[in-house]
Amino acid sequence: METILLLAHTENDGSLAKPVREALHAAAALQKSLTGSKLIVGLIGENVQAAANFIAACSATKYFGVTGADFTQARYATDAAAAEAICKAAQATVAVAPATSRWARVLPGVAQRLGGRADTHVTGVGAADGKITVNRWYYRQRMEGALTRTQRPWFIGIDPGSQMPCECGAGTANVETVSVILSDAAKRTAVIGIREPKADAQTIRPDAQLLFVTGAGWTKKQADGQTHLAEAEKLILDFLKKSRASLGSSKSLVDLGGEGQAVLPFLSHMNQVGQTGATPRHPKGLSTCCHGEEPHTVGWRFIGERRAISLDPNCGWARGKADVLYVADAFKVMAKVNELLAGNPAA
């Protein structure tokens, strides 16, 4: 009989982020498919009662919590100690957690401490004939594999965006406190602040409804024989500001700087999709000035509705992968779109 544990941390305000609710959805579905199994929730944070109450209507039979100011911020030593203590208290055989940056660096170490195994970037969990199977992508999302393990405890990191968030309903949860004694060495790392770009400067927005992908065509010579980088920069940034879309880039555009060519200054390798292994998941996507590169095909596999703007009606990527293709000049199209957005902000 499997004991499935959801491991989660609260946000600074005591709430549960969307990736946690996605992991809960996966854990609850797994518990439902395994006869005789049970679901337990383990929460870490300064105060976890409000978070437990928020998901109290889920199928969990117990709630464990490690609380205190020492567990508010991400820190390997304290997070690992808390996760280890909860796993022991719950006697978990399978631990499911969101593959956030905080948990991704902790789970393998906890698995090692408990003699278990850990798998990250899992996009699907299921069970058949009493055997648990997980799905994940390999070789930069070009191949999907399914695997199972007999080793326990098994730690599974669920990729954010790969599941529907759990909407189980609120209530009143009885949280059992798990005591964790920390040494001074475990608390020597301190978070003194958070540096982040201004909202208008932030171009990567995982929760955005639209992924806007730029191609190398923005930096090439246009119909008048000249490049228009300043105009391209203004069009793209204006659109991102008005639409709150997330910005992606093809490998060719990111690589131009290394080849000594002019580049768009606000793009970095962090914006690159596909070739880096980044797997953005947005309801809709719009590619501009695409050139049929394989990274578009790989990076856009998880986008719901894909549209493209290209002057080439025979563009290999657009013809084979886009749901809708606009054969037009991206400069003109985006200028008109920005004009329409300016006149109707609600759009």
mmCIF file of C-alpha atoms in Angstrom:
data_model
loop_
_atom_site.group_PDB
_atom_site.id
_atom_site.type_symbol
_atom_site.label_atom_id
_atom_site.label_comp_id
_atom_site.label_asym_id
_atom_site.label_seq_id
_atom_site.Cartn_x
_atom_site.Cartn_y
_atom_site.Cartn_z
ATOM 1 C CA MET A 1 0.000 0.000 0.000
ATOM 2 C CA GLU A 2 1.434 3.346 -1.057
ATOM 3 C CA THR A 3 1.495 6.403 1.194
ATOM 4 C CA ILE A 4 1.601 9.436 -1.077
ATOM 5 C CA LEU A 5 2.934 12.659 0.392
ATOM 6 C CA LEU A 6 2.525 16.099 -1.138
ATOM 7 C CA LEU A 7 5.508 18.239 -0.155
ATOM 8 C CA ALA A 8 4.936 21.971 -0.473
ATOM 9 C CA HIS A 9 6.179 25.276 0.845
ATOM 10 C CA THR A 10 4.046 28.339 1.423
ATOM 11 C CA GLU A 11 4.700 31.753 -0.070
ATOM 12 C CA ASN A 12 5.797 34.690 2.067
ATOM 13 C CA ASP A 13 2.153 35.681 2.569
ATOM 14 C CA GLY A 14 1.206 32.152 3.645
ATOM 15 C CA SER A 15 -0.567 31.207 0.410
ATOM 16 C CA LEU A 16 0.052 28.289 -1.939
ATOM 17 C CA ALA A 17 1.434 29.068 -5.391
ATOM 18 C CA LYS A 18 -0.066 27.589 -8.536
ATOM 19 C CA PRO A 19 2.704 24.951 -9.005
ATOM 20 C CA VAL A 20 1.830 23.553 -5.568
ATOM 21 C CA ARG A 21 -1.825 23.171 -6.519
ATOM 22 C CA GLU A 22 -0.751 21.490 -9.766
ATOM 23 C CA ALA A 23 1.365 19.004 -7.820
ATOM 24 C CA LEU A 24 -1.577 18.393 -5.477
ATOM 25 C CA HIS A 25 -3.763 17.609 -8.487
ATOM 26 C CA ALA A 26 -1.219 15.013 -9.663
ATOM 27 C CA ALA A 27 -0.844 13.502 -6.194
ATOM 28 C CA ALA A 28 -4.605 13.285 -5.644
ATOM 29 C CA ALA A 29 -5.150 11.672 -9.052
ATOM 30 C CA LEU A 30 -2.412 9.140 -8.296
ATOM 31 C CA GLN A 31 -3.932 8.297 -4.922
ATOM 32 C CA LYS A 32 -7.334 7.785 -6.530
ATOM 33 C CA SER A 33 -5.902 5.363 -9.077
ATOM 34 C CA LEU A 34 -4.125 3.232 -6.453
ATOM 35 C CA THR A 35 -6.452 1.044 -4.414
ATOM 36 C CA GLY A 36 -5.688 1.172 -0.714
ATOM 37 C CA SER A 37 -3.338 4.139 -0.943
ATOM 38 C CA LYS A 38 -3.646 7.311 1.112
ATOM 39 C CA LEU A 39 -2.707 10.935 0.572
ATOM 40 C CA ILE A 40 -0.911 13.074 3.146
ATOM 41 C CA VAL A 41 0.008 16.754 2.856
ATOM 42 C CA GLY A 42 3.243 18.149 4.273
ATOM 43 C CA LEU A 43 3.661 21.928 4.428
ATOM 44 C CA ILE A 44 6.696 24.057 5.247
ATOM 45 C CA GLY A 45 6.606 27.758 6.096
ATOM 46 C CA GLU A 46 6.399 30.328 8.838
ATOM 47 C CA ASN A 47 2.711 29.536 9.389
ATOM 48 C CA VAL A 48 0.966 26.838 7.339
ATOM 49 C CA GLN A 49 -2.542 26.756 8.832
ATOM 50 C CA ALA A 50 -4.081 29.131 6.275
ATOM 51 C CA ALA A 51 -2.539 27.150 3.400
ATOM 52 C CA ALA A 52 -3.821 23.861 4.852
ATOM 53 C CA ASN A 53 -7.305 25.323 5.242
ATOM 54 C CA PHE A 54 -7.249 26.463 1.616
ATOM 55 C CA ILE A 55 -6.937 22.834 0.405
ATOM 56 C CA ALA A 56 -8.764 21.177 3.304
ATOM 57 C CA ALA A 57 -11.410 19.650 1.034
ATOM 58 C CA CYS A 58 -8.886 17.538 -0.867
ATOM 59 C CA SER A 59 -8.623 13.775 -0.291
ATOM 60 C CA ALA A 60 -5.730 14.024 2.196
ATOM 61 C CA THR A 61 -6.192 12.095 5.430
ATOM 62 C CA LYS A 62 -3.481 13.928 7.398
ATOM 63 C CA TYR A 63 -1.669 17.246 7.370
ATOM 64 C CA PHE A 64 1.838 17.729 8.709
ATOM 65 C CA GLY A 65 3.555 21.077 9.112
ATOM 66 C CA VAL A 66 7.040 22.361 9.868
ATOM 67 C CA THR A 67 6.690 25.970 10.923
ATOM 68 C CA GLY A 68 8.754 28.886 12.115
ATOM 69 C CA ALA A 69 10.650 31.900 10.853
ATOM 70 C CA ASP A 70 13.620 29.686 9.933
ATOM 71 C CA PHE A 71 11.516 27.988 7.243
ATOM 72 C CA THR A 72 10.174 31.075 5.490
ATOM 73 C CA GLN A 73 12.904 31.595 2.892
ATOM 74 C CA ALA A 74 14.453 29.045 0.556
ATOM 75 C CA ARG A 75 17.574 27.502 2.092
ATOM 76 C CA TYR A 76 18.886 24.026 1.364
ATOM 77 C CA ALA A 77 19.830 23.040 4.908
ATOM 78 C CA THR A 78 16.523 23.993 6.525
ATOM 79 C CA ASP A 79 14.320 22.847 3.631
ATOM 80 C CA ALA A 80 16.062 19.462 3.481
ATOM 81 C CA ALA A 81 15.769 18.963 7.246
ATOM 82 C CA ALA A 82 12.073 19.864 7.181
ATOM 83 C CA ALA A 83 11.301 17.618 4.197
ATOM 84 C CA GLU A 84 13.184 14.713 5.787
ATOM 85 C CA ALA A 85 11.284 15.101 9.058
ATOM 86 C CA ILE A 86 7.897 15.226 7.339
ATOM 87 C CA CYS A 87 8.684 12.174 5.200
ATOM 88 C CA LYS A 88 9.602 10.203 8.315
ATOM 89 C CA ALA A 89 6.517 11.368 10.209
ATOM 90 C CA ALA A 90 4.242 10.457 7.306
ATOM 91 C CA GLN A 91 6.132 7.224 6.535
ATOM 92 C CA ALA A 92 5.806 8.229 2.914
ATOM 93 C CA THR A 93 6.643 5.792 0.126
ATOM 94 C CA VAL A 94 6.027 8.335 -2.653
ATOM 95 C CA ALA A 95 6.617 12.075 -2.257
ATOM 96 C CA VAL A 96 5.242 14.463 -4.876
ATOM 97 C CA ALA A 97 6.418 18.082 -5.012
ATOM 98 C CA PRO A 98 6.338 20.954 -7.509
ATOM 99 C CA ALA A 99 9.607 21.168 -9.452
ATOM 100 C CA THR A 100 10.204 24.771 -8.445
ATOM 101 C CA SER A 101 13.759 26.038 -8.050
ATOM 102 C CA ARG A 102 13.366 25.654 -4.282
ATOM 103 C CA TRP A 103 12.361 21.994 -4.355
ATOM 104 C CA ALA A 104 14.444 20.939 -7.354
ATOM 105 C CA ARG A 105 17.668 21.522 -5.440
ATOM 106 C CA VAL A 106 16.420 19.844 -2.259
ATOM 107 C CA LEU A 107 14.616 16.643 -3.278
ATOM 108 C CA PRO A 108 17.640 14.667 -4.574
ATOM 109 C CA GLY A 109 19.485 15.304 -1.304
ATOM 110 C CA VAL A 110 16.504 14.225 0.784
ATOM 111 C CA ALA A 111 16.155 11.086 -1.334
ATOM 112 C CA GLN A 112 19.803 10.287 -0.645
ATOM 113 C CA ARG A 113 19.334 10.745 3.109
ATOM 114 C CA LEU A 114 16.356 8.375 3.158
ATOM 115 C CA GLY A 115 17.818 5.807 0.776
ATOM 116 C CA GLY A 116 15.295 6.598 -1.944
ATOM 117 C CA ARG A 117 15.326 7.864 -5.516
ATOM 118 C CA ALA A 118 14.297 11.144 -7.137
ATOM 119 C CA ASP A 119 13.012 12.039 -10.599
ATOM 120 C CA THR A 120 12.658 15.620 -11.770
ATOM 121 C CA HIS A 121 10.811 17.341 -14.645
ATOM 122 C CA VAL A 122 7.957 14.835 -14.487
ATOM 123 C CA THR A 123 5.001 15.829 -16.670
ATOM 124 C CA GLY A 124 2.620 12.966 -15.950
ATOM 125 C CA VAL A 125 1.923 10.451 -13.183
ATOM 126 C CA GLY A 126 -0.338 7.433 -13.399
ATOM 127 C CA ALA A 127 -0.863 3.906 -12.124
ATOM 128 C CA ALA A 128 -1.911 0.593 -13.640
ATOM 129 C CA ASP A 129 -2.045 -2.839 -11.984
ATOM 130 C CA GLY A 130 -0.750 -1.301 -8.779
ATOM 131 C CA LYS A 131 2.408 0.025 -10.457
ATOM 132 C CA ILE A 132 3.215 3.757 -10.565
ATOM 133 C CA THR A 133 4.479 5.180 -13.859
ATOM 134 C CA VAL A 134 5.817 8.677 -14.506
ATOM 135 C CA ASN A 135 6.348 10.458 -17.811
ATOM 136 C CA ARG A 136 9.099 12.926 -18.607
ATOM 137 C CA TRP A 137 10.855 14.363 -21.653
ATOM 138 C CA TYR A 138 14.443 13.663 -22.671
ATOM 139 C CA TYR A 139 16.954 15.104 -25.106
ATOM 140 C CA ARG A 140 15.625 18.657 -24.847
ATOM 141 C CA GLN A 141 12.008 17.618 -25.169
ATOM 142 C CA ARG A 142 12.483 15.608 -28.353
ATOM 143 C CA MET A 143 11.643 12.239 -26.782
ATOM 144 C CA GLU A 144 9.119 11.296 -24.122
ATOM 145 C CA GLY A 145 9.794 8.377 -21.811
ATOM 146 C CA ALA A 146 7.782 6.459 -19.237
ATOM 147 C CA LEU A 147 9.456 4.823 -16.253
ATOM 148 C CA THR A 148 8.665 3.079 -13.014
ATOM 149 C CA ARG A 149 10.695 2.337 -9.886
ATOM 150 C CA THR A 150 10.587 -0.216 -7.099
ATOM 151 C CA GLN A 151 12.867 1.835 -4.830
ATOM 152 C CA ARG A 152 11.103 3.659 -1.998
ATOM 153 C CA PRO A 153 10.724 6.387 -0.999
ATOM 154 C CA TRP A 154 10.333 7.790 -4.503
ATOM 155 C CA PHE A 155 10.497 11.572 -4.863
ATOM 156 C CA ILE A 156 8.714 13.001 -7.914
ATOM 157 C CA GLY A 157 9.100 16.611 -9.038
ATOM 158 C CA ILE A 158 6.147 17.800 -11.135
ATOM 159 C CA ASP A 159 7.010 20.336 -13.846
ATOM 160 C CA PRO A 160 5.001 23.555 -13.338
ATOM 161 C CA GLY A 161 2.427 24.069 -16.066
ATOM 162 C CA SER A 162 2.083 20.374 -16.908
ATOM 163 C CA GLN A 163 -0.997 19.762 -14.712
ATOM 164 C CA MET A 164 -4.285 21.438 -13.988
ATOM 165 C CA PRO A 165 -4.255 23.210 -10.609
ATOM 166 C CA CYS A 166 -6.328 21.531 -7.923
ATOM 167 C CA GLU A 167 -9.545 23.358 -7.049
ATOM 168 C CA CYS A 168 -10.557 21.106 -4.184
ATOM 169 C CA GLY A 169 -12.130 23.728 -1.953
ATOM 170 C CA ALA A 170 -11.433 25.198 1.474
ATOM 171 C CA GLY A 171 -12.296 24.078 4.975
ATOM 172 C CA THR A 172 -10.621 23.558 8.325
ATOM 173 C CA ALA A 173 -7.585 21.276 8.424
ATOM 174 C CA ASN A 174 -6.029 19.723 11.503
ATOM 175 C CA VAL A 175 -2.296 20.280 11.069
ATOM 176 C CA GLU A 176 0.060 18.120 13.117
ATOM 177 C CA THR A 177 3.267 20.001 13.895
ATOM 178 C CA VAL A 178 6.544 18.217 13.198
ATOM 179 C CA SER A 179 9.460 19.431 15.302
ATOM 180 C CA VAL A 180 12.782 20.069 13.564
ATOM 181 C CA ILE A 181 15.861 21.027 15.579
ATOM 182 C CA LEU A 182 18.291 23.128 13.568
ATOM 183 C CA SER A 183 21.947 23.662 14.338
ATOM 184 C CA ASP A 184 23.576 27.062 13.943
ATOM 185 C CA ALA A 185 25.409 25.738 10.885
ATOM 186 C CA ALA A 186 22.077 24.984 9.198
ATOM 187 C CA LYS A 187 21.034 28.636 9.587
ATOM 188 C CA ARG A 188 24.235 30.334 8.495
ATOM 189 C CA THR A 189 22.864 31.166 5.030
ATOM 190 C CA ALA A 190 20.587 34.203 5.235
ATOM 191 C CA VAL A 191 18.351 35.833 2.625
ATOM 192 C CA ILE A 192 18.921 39.576 2.961
ATOM 193 C CA GLY A 193 16.729 40.704 0.080
ATOM 194 C CA ILE A 194 15.346 40.003 -3.370
ATOM 195 C CA ARG A 195 16.496 41.737 -6.513
ATOM 196 C CA GLU A 196 14.152 41.614 -9.449
ATOM 197 C CA PRO A 197 13.606 43.722 -12.552
ATOM 198 C CA LYS A 198 10.825 46.262 -12.706
ATOM 199 C CA ALA A 199 7.533 44.979 -14.034
ATOM 200 C CA ASP A 200 8.051 46.721 -17.368
ATOM 201 C CA ALA A 201 11.547 45.235 -17.699
ATOM 202 C CA GLN A 202 10.448 41.682 -16.955
ATOM 203 C CA THR A 203 10.092 39.766 -20.231
ATOM 204 C CA ILE A 204 9.754 36.187 -18.945
ATOM 205 C CA ARG A 205 6.274 35.622 -17.498
ATOM 206 C CA PRO A 206 5.466 31.908 -17.028
ATOM 207 C CA ASP A 207 1.800 32.617 -16.200
ATOM 208 C CA ALA A 208 1.162 34.852 -19.223
ATOM 209 C CA GLN A 209 -1.656 33.889 -21.574
ATOM 210 C CA LEU A 210 0.534 34.494 -24.639
ATOM 211 C CA LEU A 211 4.090 33.548 -25.596
ATOM 212 C CA PHE A 212 5.515 36.040 -28.111
ATOM 213 C CA VAL A 213 8.497 34.566 -29.979
ATOM 214 C CA THR A 214 10.901 36.736 -31.962
ATOM 215 C CA GLY A 215 12.914 35.404 -34.871
ATOM 216 C CA ALA A 216 16.139 36.507 -36.536
ATOM 217 C CA GLY A 217 14.167 38.376 -39.186
ATOM 218 C CA TRP A 218 13.820 41.352 -36.835
ATOM 219 C CA THR A 219 17.570 42.060 -37.135
ATOM 220 C CA LYS A 220 17.931 41.439 -40.883
ATOM 221 C CA LYS A 221 17.848 44.006 -43.675
ATOM 222 C CA GLN A 222 14.293 45.008 -44.554
ATOM 223 C CA ALA A 223 12.679 45.970 -47.851
ATOM 224 C CA ASP A 224 14.626 49.257 -47.997
ATOM 225 C CA GLY A 225 17.941 47.426 -47.657
ATOM 226 C CA GLN A 226 18.559 48.691 -44.092
ATOM 227 C CA THR A 227 18.271 47.164 -40.634
ATOM 228 C CA HIS A 228 15.831 48.737 -38.178
ATOM 229 C CA LEU A 229 16.914 47.540 -34.737
ATOM 230 C CA ALA A 230 15.643 50.601 -32.863
ATOM 231 C CA GLU A 231 12.221 50.263 -34.442
ATOM 232 C CA ALA A 232 12.175 46.510 -33.782
ATOM 233 C CA GLU A 233 13.070 47.056 -30.141
ATOM 234 C CA LYS A 234 10.320 49.637 -29.673
ATOM 235 C CA LEU A 235 7.665 47.520 -31.404
ATOM 236 C CA ILE A 236 8.466 44.415 -29.390
ATOM 237 C CA LEU A 237 8.769 46.108 -26.001
ATOM 238 C CA ASP A 238 5.618 48.170 -26.578
ATOM 239 C CA PHE A 239 3.706 45.004 -27.384
ATOM 240 C CA LEU A 240 5.045 43.206 -24.293
ATOM 241 C CA LYS A 241 4.129 46.161 -22.079
ATOM 242 C CA LYS A 242 0.591 46.423 -23.464
ATOM 243 C CA SER A 243 -0.183 42.707 -23.722
ATOM 244 C CA ARG A 244 1.772 41.421 -20.670
ATOM 245 C CA ALA A 245 2.947 38.545 -22.889
ATOM 246 C CA SER A 246 6.036 36.460 -22.184
ATOM 247 C CA LEU A 247 8.972 36.835 -24.578
ATOM 248 C CA GLY A 248 10.736 33.925 -26.241
ATOM 249 C CA SER A 249 13.431 33.781 -28.884
ATOM 250 C CA SER A 250 14.749 31.361 -31.447
ATOM 251 C CA LYS A 251 18.272 30.005 -31.143
ATOM 252 C CA SER A 252 19.404 31.873 -34.261
ATOM 253 C CA LEU A 253 18.513 35.248 -32.775
ATOM 254 C CA VAL A 254 20.226 34.519 -29.460
ATOM 255 C CA ASP A 255 23.377 33.301 -31.260
ATOM 256 C CA LEU A 256 23.761 36.414 -33.413
ATOM 257 C CA GLY A 257 25.706 38.253 -30.703
ATOM 258 C CA GLY A 258 28.361 35.545 -30.671
ATOM 259 C CA GLU A 259 28.740 35.961 -34.415
ATOM 260 C CA GLY A 260 29.419 39.678 -34.136
ATOM 261 C CA GLN A 261 26.050 40.704 -35.597
ATOM 262 C CA ALA A 262 23.669 43.303 -34.244
ATOM 263 C CA VAL A 263 21.243 41.975 -31.654
ATOM 264 C CA LEU A 264 18.220 43.113 -29.689
ATOM 265 C CA PRO A 265 19.732 44.210 -26.343
ATOM 266 C CA PHE A 266 16.907 42.962 -24.120
ATOM 267 C CA LEU A 267 17.232 39.335 -25.259
ATOM 268 C CA SER A 268 19.385 36.762 -23.499
ATOM 269 C CA HIS A 269 19.749 32.998 -23.443
ATOM 270 C CA MET A 270 17.045 32.981 -20.758
ATOM 271 C CA ASN A 271 14.512 33.897 -23.457
ATOM 272 C CA GLN A 272 15.554 31.062 -25.740
ATOM 273 C CA VAL A 273 13.043 28.254 -26.158
ATOM 274 C CA GLY A 274 13.554 24.742 -27.435
ATOM 275 C CA GLN A 275 17.272 24.318 -27.847
ATOM 276 C CA THR A 276 18.035 25.117 -24.195
ATOM 277 C CA GLY A 277 15.511 22.622 -22.954
ATOM 278 C CA ALA A 278 13.067 25.360 -21.914
ATOM 279 C CA THR A 279 9.478 24.178 -22.259
ATOM 280 C CA PRO A 280 7.138 27.166 -21.994
ATOM 281 C CA ARG A 281 3.497 26.238 -21.574
ATOM 282 C CA HIS A 282 1.068 28.982 -22.505
ATOM 283 C CA PRO A 283 -2.499 28.829 -23.877
ATOM 284 C CA LYS A 284 -1.465 30.730 -27.028
ATOM 285 C CA GLY A 285 1.683 31.564 -28.944
ATOM 286 C CA LEU A 286 2.635 34.022 -31.680
ATOM 287 C CA SER A 287 5.866 33.621 -33.640
ATOM 288 C CA THR A 288 7.202 36.550 -35.690
ATOM 289 C CA CYS A 289 9.837 36.460 -38.428
ATOM 290 C CA CYS A 290 10.265 32.713 -38.071
ATOM 291 C CA HIS A 291 12.663 30.826 -40.321
ATOM 292 C CA GLY A 292 11.707 27.219 -39.822
ATOM 293 C CA GLU A 293 14.290 26.380 -37.170
ATOM 294 C CA GLU A 294 13.922 23.149 -35.249
ATOM 295 C CA PRO A 295 13.994 24.989 -31.871
ATOM 296 C CA HIS A 296 10.608 26.492 -32.682
ATOM 297 C CA THR A 297 9.182 23.037 -33.258
ATOM 298 C CA VAL A 298 10.554 21.683 -29.984
ATOM 299 C CA GLY A 299 9.961 24.728 -27.820
ATOM 300 C CA TRP A 300 6.395 25.201 -29.009
ATOM 301 C CA ARG A 301 5.266 21.622 -28.559
ATOM 302 C CA PHE A 302 3.456 22.482 -25.336
ATOM 303 C CA ILE A 303 1.696 25.638 -26.569
ATOM 304 C CA GLY A 304 -2.064 25.302 -27.055
ATOM 305 C CA GLU A 305 -2.765 27.516 -30.098
ATOM 306 C CA ARG A 306 0.157 28.563 -32.336
ATOM 307 C CA ARG A 307 0.157 31.381 -34.862
ATOM 308 C CA ALA A 308 2.978 32.782 -36.968
ATOM 309 C CA ILE A 309 3.807 35.893 -38.990
ATOM 310 C CA SER A 310 6.211 35.393 -41.888
ATOM 311 C CA LEU A 311 6.833 36.882 -45.324
ATOM 312 C CA ASP A 312 7.614 33.405 -46.594
ATOM 313 C CA PRO A 313 4.405 31.429 -47.257
ATOM 314 C CA ASN A 314 6.531 28.289 -47.684
ATOM 315 C CA CYS A 315 8.248 28.614 -44.304
ATOM 316 C CA GLY A 316 8.792 25.058 -43.130
ATOM 317 C CA TRP A 317 7.964 25.735 -39.502
ATOM 318 C CA ALA A 318 4.901 27.851 -40.245
ATOM 319 C CA ARG A 319 3.418 25.394 -42.735
ATOM 320 C CA GLY A 320 4.058 22.356 -40.593
ATOM 321 C CA LYS A 321 3.499 23.581 -37.051
ATOM 322 C CA ALA A 322 1.427 26.773 -36.948
ATOM 323 C CA ASP A 323 -2.346 26.605 -36.638
ATOM 324 C CA VAL A 324 -2.695 29.984 -38.374
ATOM 325 C CA LEU A 325 -0.142 31.671 -40.666
ATOM 326 C CA TYR A 326 -0.190 35.379 -41.491
ATOM 327 C CA VAL A 327 1.835 36.077 -44.650
ATOM 328 C CA ALA A 328 2.826 39.672 -43.895
ATOM 329 C CA ASP A 329 5.580 41.979 -42.703
ATOM 330 C CA ALA A 330 5.952 41.564 -38.933
ATOM 331 C CA PHE A 331 7.000 45.223 -38.548
ATOM 332 C CA LYS A 332 3.756 46.431 -40.079
ATOM 333 C CA VAL A 333 1.578 43.874 -38.337
ATOM 334 C CA MET A 334 2.964 44.585 -34.845
ATOM 335 C CA ALA A 335 2.787 48.338 -35.390
ATOM 336 C CA LYS A 336 -0.920 47.965 -36.159
ATOM 337 C CA VAL A 337 -1.456 45.627 -33.210
ATOM 338 C CA ASN A 338 0.185 48.125 -30.840
ATOM 339 C CA GLU A 339 -2.018 50.870 -32.245
ATOM 340 C CA LEU A 340 -5.134 48.777 -31.604
ATOM 341 C CA LEU A 341 -3.988 47.887 -28.075
ATOM 342 C CA ALA A 342 -3.326 51.537 -27.280
ATOM 343 C CA GLY A 343 -6.863 52.423 -28.328
ATOM 344 C CA ASN A 344 -8.431 49.537 -26.418
ATOM 345 C CA PRO A 345 -6.386 48.623 -23.309
ATOM 346 C CA ALA A 346 -8.988 46.067 -22.232
ATOM 347 C CA ALA A 347 -8.145 43.935 -25.276
#
